[in-house]
JSON list of C-alpha atoms in Angstrom, two decimals:
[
{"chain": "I", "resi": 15, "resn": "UNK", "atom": "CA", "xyz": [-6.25, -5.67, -15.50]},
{"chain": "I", "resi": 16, "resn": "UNK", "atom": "CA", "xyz": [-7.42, -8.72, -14.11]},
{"chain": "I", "resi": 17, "resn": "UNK", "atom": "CA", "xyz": [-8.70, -8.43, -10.61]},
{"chain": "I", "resi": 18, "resn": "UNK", "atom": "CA", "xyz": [-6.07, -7.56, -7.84]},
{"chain": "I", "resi": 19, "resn": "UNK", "atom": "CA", "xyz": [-5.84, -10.36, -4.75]},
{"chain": "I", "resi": 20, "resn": "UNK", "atom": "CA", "xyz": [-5.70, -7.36, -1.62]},
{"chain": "I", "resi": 21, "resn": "UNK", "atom": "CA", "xyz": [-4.18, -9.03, 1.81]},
{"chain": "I", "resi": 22, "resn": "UNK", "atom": "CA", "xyz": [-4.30, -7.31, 4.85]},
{"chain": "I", "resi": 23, "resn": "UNK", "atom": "CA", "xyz": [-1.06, -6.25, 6.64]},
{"chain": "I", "resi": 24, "resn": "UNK", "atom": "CA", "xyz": [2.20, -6.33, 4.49]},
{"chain": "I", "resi": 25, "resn": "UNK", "atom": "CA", "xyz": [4.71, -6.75, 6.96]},
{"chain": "I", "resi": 26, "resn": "UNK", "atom": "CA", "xyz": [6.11, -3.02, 8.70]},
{"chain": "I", "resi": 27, "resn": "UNK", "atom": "CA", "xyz": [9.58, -3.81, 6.91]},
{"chain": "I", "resi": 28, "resn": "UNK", "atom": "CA", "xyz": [7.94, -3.98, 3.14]},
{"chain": "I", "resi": 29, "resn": "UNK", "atom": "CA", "xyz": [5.44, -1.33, 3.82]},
{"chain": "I", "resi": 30, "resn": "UNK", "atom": "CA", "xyz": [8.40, 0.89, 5.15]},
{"chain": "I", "resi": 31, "resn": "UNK", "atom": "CA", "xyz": [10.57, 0.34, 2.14]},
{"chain": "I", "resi": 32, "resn": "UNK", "atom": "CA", "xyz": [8.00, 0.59, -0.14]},
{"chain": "I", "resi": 33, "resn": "UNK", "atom": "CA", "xyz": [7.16, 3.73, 0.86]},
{"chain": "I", "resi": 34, "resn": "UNK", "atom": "CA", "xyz": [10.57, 5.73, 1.29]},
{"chain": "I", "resi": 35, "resn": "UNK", "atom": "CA", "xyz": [11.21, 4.45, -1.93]},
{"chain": "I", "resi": 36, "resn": "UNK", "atom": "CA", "xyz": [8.30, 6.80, -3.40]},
{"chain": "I", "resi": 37, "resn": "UNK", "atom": "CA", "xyz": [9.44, 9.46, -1.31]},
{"chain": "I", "resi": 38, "resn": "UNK", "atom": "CA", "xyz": [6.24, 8.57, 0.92]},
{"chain": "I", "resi": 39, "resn": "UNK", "atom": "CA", "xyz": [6.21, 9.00, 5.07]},
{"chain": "I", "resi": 40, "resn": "UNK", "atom": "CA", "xyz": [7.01, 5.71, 7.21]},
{"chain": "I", "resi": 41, "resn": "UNK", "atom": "CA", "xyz": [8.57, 7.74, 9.97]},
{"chain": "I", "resi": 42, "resn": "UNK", "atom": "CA", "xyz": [5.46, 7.40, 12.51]},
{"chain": "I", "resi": 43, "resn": "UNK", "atom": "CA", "xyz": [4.14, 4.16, 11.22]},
{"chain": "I", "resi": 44, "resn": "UNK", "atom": "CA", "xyz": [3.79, 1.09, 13.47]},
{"chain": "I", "resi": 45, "resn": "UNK", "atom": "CA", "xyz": [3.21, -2.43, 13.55]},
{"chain": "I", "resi": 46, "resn": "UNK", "atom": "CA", "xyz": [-0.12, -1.73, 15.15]},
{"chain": "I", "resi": 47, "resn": "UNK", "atom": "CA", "xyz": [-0.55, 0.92, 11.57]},
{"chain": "I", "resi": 48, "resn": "UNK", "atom": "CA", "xyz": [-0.20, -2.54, 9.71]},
{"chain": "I", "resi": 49, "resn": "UNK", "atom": "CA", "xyz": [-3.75, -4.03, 10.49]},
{"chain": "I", "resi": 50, "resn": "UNK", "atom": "CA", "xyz": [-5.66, -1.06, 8.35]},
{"chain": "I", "resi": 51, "resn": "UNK", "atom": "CA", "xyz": [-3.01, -1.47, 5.42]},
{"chain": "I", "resi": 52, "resn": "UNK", "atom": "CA", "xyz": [-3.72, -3.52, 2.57]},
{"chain": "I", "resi": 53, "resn": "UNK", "atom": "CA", "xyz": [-1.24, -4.65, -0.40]},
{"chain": "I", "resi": 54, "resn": "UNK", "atom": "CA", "xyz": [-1.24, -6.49, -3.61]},
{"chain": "I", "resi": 55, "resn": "UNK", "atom": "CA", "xyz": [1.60, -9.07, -4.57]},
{"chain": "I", "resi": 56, "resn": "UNK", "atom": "CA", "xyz": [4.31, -10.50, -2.28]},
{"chain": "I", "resi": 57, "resn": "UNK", "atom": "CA", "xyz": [4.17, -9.43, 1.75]},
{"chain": "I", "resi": 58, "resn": "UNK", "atom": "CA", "xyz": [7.90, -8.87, 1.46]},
{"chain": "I", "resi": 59, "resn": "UNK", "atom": "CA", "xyz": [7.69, -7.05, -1.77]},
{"chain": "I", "resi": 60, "resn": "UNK", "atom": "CA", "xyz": [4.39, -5.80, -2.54]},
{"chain": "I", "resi": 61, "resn": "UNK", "atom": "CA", "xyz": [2.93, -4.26, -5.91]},
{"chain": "I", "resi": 62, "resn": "UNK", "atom": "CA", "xyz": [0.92, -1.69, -3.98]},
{"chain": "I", "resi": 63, "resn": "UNK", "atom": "CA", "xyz": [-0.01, -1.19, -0.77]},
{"chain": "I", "resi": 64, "resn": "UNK", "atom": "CA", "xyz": [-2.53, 1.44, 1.02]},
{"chain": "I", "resi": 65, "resn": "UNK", "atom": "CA", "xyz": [-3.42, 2.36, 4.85]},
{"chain": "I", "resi": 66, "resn": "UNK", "atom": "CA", "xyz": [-5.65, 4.03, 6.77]},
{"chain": "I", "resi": 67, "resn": "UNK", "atom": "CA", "xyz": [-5.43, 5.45, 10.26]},
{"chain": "I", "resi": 68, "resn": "UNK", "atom": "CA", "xyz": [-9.20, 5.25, 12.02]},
{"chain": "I", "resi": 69, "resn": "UNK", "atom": "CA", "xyz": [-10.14, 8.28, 14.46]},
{"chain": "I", "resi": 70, "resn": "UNK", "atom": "CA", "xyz": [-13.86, 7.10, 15.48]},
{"chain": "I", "resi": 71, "resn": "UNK", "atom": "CA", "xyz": [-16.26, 8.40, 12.49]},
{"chain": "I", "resi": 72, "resn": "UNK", "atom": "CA", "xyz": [-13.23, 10.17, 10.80]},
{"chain": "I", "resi": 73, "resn": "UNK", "atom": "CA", "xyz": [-10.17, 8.23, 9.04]},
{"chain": "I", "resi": 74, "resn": "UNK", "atom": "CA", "xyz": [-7.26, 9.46, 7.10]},
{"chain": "I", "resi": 75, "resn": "UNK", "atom": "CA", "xyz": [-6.01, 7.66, 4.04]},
{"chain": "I", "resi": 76, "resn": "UNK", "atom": "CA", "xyz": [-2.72, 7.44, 3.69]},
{"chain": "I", "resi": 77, "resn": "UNK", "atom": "CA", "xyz": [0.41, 5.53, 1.94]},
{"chain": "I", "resi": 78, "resn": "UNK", "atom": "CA", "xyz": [-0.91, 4.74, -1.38]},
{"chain": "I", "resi": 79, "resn": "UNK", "atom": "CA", "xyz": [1.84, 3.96, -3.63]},
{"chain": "I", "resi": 80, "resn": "UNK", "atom": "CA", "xyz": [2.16, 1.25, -6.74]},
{"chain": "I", "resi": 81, "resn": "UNK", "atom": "CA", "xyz": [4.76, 0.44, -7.74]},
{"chain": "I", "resi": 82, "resn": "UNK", "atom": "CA", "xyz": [6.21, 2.10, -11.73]},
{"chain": "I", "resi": 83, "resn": "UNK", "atom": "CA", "xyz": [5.68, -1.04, -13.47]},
{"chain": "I", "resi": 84, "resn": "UNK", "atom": "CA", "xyz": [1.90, -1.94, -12.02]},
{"chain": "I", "resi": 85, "resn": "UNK", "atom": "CA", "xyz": [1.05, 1.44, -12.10]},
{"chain": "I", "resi": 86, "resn": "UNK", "atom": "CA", "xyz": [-2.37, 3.11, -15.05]},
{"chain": "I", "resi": 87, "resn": "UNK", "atom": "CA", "xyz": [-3.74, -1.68, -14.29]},
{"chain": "I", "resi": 88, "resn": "UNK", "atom": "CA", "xyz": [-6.35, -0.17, -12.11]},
{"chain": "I", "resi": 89, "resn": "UNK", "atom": "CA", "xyz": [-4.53, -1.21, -8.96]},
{"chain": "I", "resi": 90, "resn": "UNK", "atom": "CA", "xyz": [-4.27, 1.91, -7.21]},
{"chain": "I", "resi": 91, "resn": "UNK", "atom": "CA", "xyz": [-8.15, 2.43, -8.05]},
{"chain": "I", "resi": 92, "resn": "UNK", "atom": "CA", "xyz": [-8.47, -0.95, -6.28]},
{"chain": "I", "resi": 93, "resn": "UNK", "atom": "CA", "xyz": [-5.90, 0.06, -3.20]},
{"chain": "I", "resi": 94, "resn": "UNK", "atom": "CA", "xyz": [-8.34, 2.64, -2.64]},
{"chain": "I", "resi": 95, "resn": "UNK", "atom": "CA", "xyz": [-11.39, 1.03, -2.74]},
{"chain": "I", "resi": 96, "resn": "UNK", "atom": "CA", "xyz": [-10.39, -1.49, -0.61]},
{"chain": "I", "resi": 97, "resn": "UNK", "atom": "CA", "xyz": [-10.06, 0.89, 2.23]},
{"chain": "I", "resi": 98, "resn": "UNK", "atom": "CA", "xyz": [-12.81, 3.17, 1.64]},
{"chain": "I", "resi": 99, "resn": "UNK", "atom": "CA", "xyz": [-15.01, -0.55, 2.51]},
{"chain": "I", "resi": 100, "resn": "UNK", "atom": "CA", "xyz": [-12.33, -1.33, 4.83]},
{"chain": "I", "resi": 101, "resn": "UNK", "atom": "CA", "xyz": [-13.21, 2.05, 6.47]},
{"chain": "I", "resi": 102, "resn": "UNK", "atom": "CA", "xyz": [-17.10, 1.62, 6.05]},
{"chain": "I", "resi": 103, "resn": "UNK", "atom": "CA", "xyz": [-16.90, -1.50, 7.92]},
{"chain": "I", "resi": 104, "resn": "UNK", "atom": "CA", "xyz": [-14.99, -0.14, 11.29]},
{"chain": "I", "resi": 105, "resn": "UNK", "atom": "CA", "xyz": [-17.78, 2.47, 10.96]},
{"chain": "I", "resi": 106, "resn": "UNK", "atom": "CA", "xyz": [-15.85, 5.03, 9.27]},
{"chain": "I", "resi": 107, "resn": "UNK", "atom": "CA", "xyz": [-18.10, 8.26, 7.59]},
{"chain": "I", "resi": 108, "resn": "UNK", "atom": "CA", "xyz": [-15.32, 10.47, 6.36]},
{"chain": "I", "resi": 109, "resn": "UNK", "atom": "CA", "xyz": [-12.59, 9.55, 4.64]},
{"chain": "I", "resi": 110, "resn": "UNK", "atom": "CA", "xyz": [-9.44, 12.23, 4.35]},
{"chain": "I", "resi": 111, "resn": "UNK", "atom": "CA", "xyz": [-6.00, 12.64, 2.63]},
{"chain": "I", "resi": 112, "resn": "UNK", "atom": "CA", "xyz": [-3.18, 14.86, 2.30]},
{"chain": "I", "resi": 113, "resn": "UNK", "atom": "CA", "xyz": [-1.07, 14.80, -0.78]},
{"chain": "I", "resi": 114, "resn": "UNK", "atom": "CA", "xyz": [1.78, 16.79, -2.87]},
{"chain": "I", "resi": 115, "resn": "UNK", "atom": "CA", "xyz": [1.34, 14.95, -5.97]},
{"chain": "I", "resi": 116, "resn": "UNK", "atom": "CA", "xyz": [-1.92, 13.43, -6.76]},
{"chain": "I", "resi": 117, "resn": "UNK", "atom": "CA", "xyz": [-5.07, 15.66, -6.22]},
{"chain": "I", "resi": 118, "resn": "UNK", "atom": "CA", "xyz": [-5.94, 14.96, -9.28]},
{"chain": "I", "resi": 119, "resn": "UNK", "atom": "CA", "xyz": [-6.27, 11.42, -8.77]},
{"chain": "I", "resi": 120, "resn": "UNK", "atom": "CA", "xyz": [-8.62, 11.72, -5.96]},
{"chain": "I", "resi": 121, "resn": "UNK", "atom": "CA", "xyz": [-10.48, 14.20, -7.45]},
{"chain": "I", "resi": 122, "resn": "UNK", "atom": "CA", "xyz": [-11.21, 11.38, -10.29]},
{"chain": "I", "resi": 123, "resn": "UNK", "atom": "CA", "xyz": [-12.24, 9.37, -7.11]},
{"chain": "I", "resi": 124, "resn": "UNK", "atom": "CA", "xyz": [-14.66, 11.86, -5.26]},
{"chain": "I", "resi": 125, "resn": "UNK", "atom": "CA", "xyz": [-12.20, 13.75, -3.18]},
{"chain": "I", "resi": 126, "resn": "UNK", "atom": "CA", "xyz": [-12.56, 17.34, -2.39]},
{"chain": "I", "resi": 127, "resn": "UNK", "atom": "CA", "xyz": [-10.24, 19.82, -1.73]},
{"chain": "I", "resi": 128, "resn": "UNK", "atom": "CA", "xyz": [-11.20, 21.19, 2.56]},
{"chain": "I", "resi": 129, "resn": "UNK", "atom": "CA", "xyz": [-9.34, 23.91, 3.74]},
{"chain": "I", "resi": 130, "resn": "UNK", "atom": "CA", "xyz": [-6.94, 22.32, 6.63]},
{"chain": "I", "resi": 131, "resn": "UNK", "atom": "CA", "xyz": [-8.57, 24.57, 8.73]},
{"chain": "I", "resi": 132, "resn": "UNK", "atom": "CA", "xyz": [-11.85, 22.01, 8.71]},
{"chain": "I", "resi": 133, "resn": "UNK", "atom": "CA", "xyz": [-9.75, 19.29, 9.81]},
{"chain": "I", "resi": 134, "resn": "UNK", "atom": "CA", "xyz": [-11.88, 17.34, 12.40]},
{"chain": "I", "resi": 135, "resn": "UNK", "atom": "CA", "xyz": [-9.57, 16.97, 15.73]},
{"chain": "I", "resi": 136, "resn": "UNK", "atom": "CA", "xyz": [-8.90, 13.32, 14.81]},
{"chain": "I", "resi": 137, "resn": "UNK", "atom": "CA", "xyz": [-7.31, 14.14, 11.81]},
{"chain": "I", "resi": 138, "resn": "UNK", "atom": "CA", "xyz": [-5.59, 16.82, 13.19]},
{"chain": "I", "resi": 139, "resn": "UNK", "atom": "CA", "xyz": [-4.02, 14.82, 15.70]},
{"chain": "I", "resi": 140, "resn": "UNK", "atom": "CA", "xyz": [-2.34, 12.56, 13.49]},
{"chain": "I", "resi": 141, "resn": "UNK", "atom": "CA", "xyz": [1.63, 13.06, 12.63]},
{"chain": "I", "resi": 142, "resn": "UNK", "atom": "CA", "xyz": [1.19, 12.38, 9.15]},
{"chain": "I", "resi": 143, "resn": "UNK", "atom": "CA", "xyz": [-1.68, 16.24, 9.32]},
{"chain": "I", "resi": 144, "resn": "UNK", "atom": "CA", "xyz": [0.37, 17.86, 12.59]},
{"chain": "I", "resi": 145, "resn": "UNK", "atom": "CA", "xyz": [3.84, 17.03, 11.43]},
{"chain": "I", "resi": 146, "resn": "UNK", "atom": "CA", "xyz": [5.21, 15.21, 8.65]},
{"chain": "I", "resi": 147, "resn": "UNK", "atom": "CA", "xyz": [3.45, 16.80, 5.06]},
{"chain": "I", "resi": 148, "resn": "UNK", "atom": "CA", "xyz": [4.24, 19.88, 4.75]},
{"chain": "I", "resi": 149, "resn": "UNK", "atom": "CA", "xyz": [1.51, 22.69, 4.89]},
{"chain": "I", "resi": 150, "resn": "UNK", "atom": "CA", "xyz": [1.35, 22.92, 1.23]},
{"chain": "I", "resi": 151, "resn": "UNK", "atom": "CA", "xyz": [-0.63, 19.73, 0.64]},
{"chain": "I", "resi": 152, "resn": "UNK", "atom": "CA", "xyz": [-4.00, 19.43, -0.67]},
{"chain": "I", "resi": 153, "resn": "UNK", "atom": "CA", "xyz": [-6.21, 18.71, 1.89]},
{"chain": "I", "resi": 154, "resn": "UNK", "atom": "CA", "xyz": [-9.14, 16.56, 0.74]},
{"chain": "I", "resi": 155, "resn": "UNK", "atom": "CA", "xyz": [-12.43, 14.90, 1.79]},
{"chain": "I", "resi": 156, "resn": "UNK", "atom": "CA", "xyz": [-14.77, 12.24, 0.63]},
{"chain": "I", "resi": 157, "resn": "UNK", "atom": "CA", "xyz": [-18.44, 11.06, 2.39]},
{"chain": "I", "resi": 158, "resn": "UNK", "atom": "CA", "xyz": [-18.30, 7.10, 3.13]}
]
């Protein structure tokens, strides 16, 4: 795959839309969610898009999708880079997901399975851990 242009902030609408799509939460995001979100392609129709939500040393990576034709180019692998150094630059130490369908993804990409249980507070305060997956999830972990 040649190498993926990433933009910052996809407009709400696209990111939104993108997401249901996939079966993916929007519910709780906001426009102020769209300045730690990164996309490839078109703002109003993007290829793939990714977010994080930063909680001081702690941040939870959420909303990666790509969509079925870009999908095994390496642009999810690049999605996720680009917010782990994202992350790295606001300061971030931790990085943390849930997810229903792709552990072993992030396994491939130096996740760890926590117990929800070791949730920092940060994390646990988000809708996305408190509310919206559902307690079967894998709960995972990565240093920064």
């Amino acid at each position: 795959m040649a190498a993926a242009v990433l933009h910052v902030a996809p407009s709400r609408e696209a990111a939104v839309a993108m997401l249901e799509a996939s079966g993916l939460p929007a519910s709780d995001l906001t426009a102020g969610h769209m300045r730690h979100f990164f996309y490839a392609g078109s703002a109003r129709d993007p290829a793939g898009l990714v977010g994080i939500e930063i909680h001081g040393a702690d941040a939870l990576l959420r909303s990666l999708v790509v969509s079925a034709d870009r999908r095994s180019t390496g642009l999810g692998s690049a999605l996720v880079l680009r917010a782990e150094s994202h992350a790295r630059e606001q300061g971030v130490r931790s990085m943390y997901l849930l997810t229903t369908t792709a552990e072993d993804y992030f396994v491939r990409r130096g996740y760890v399975r926590l117990e929800r249980a070791d949730a920092p507070d940060g994390i646990r305060a988000t809708r996305e851990f408190s509310d919206i997956c559902p307690a079967s999830s894998a709960f995972m972990f990565k240093p920064l």
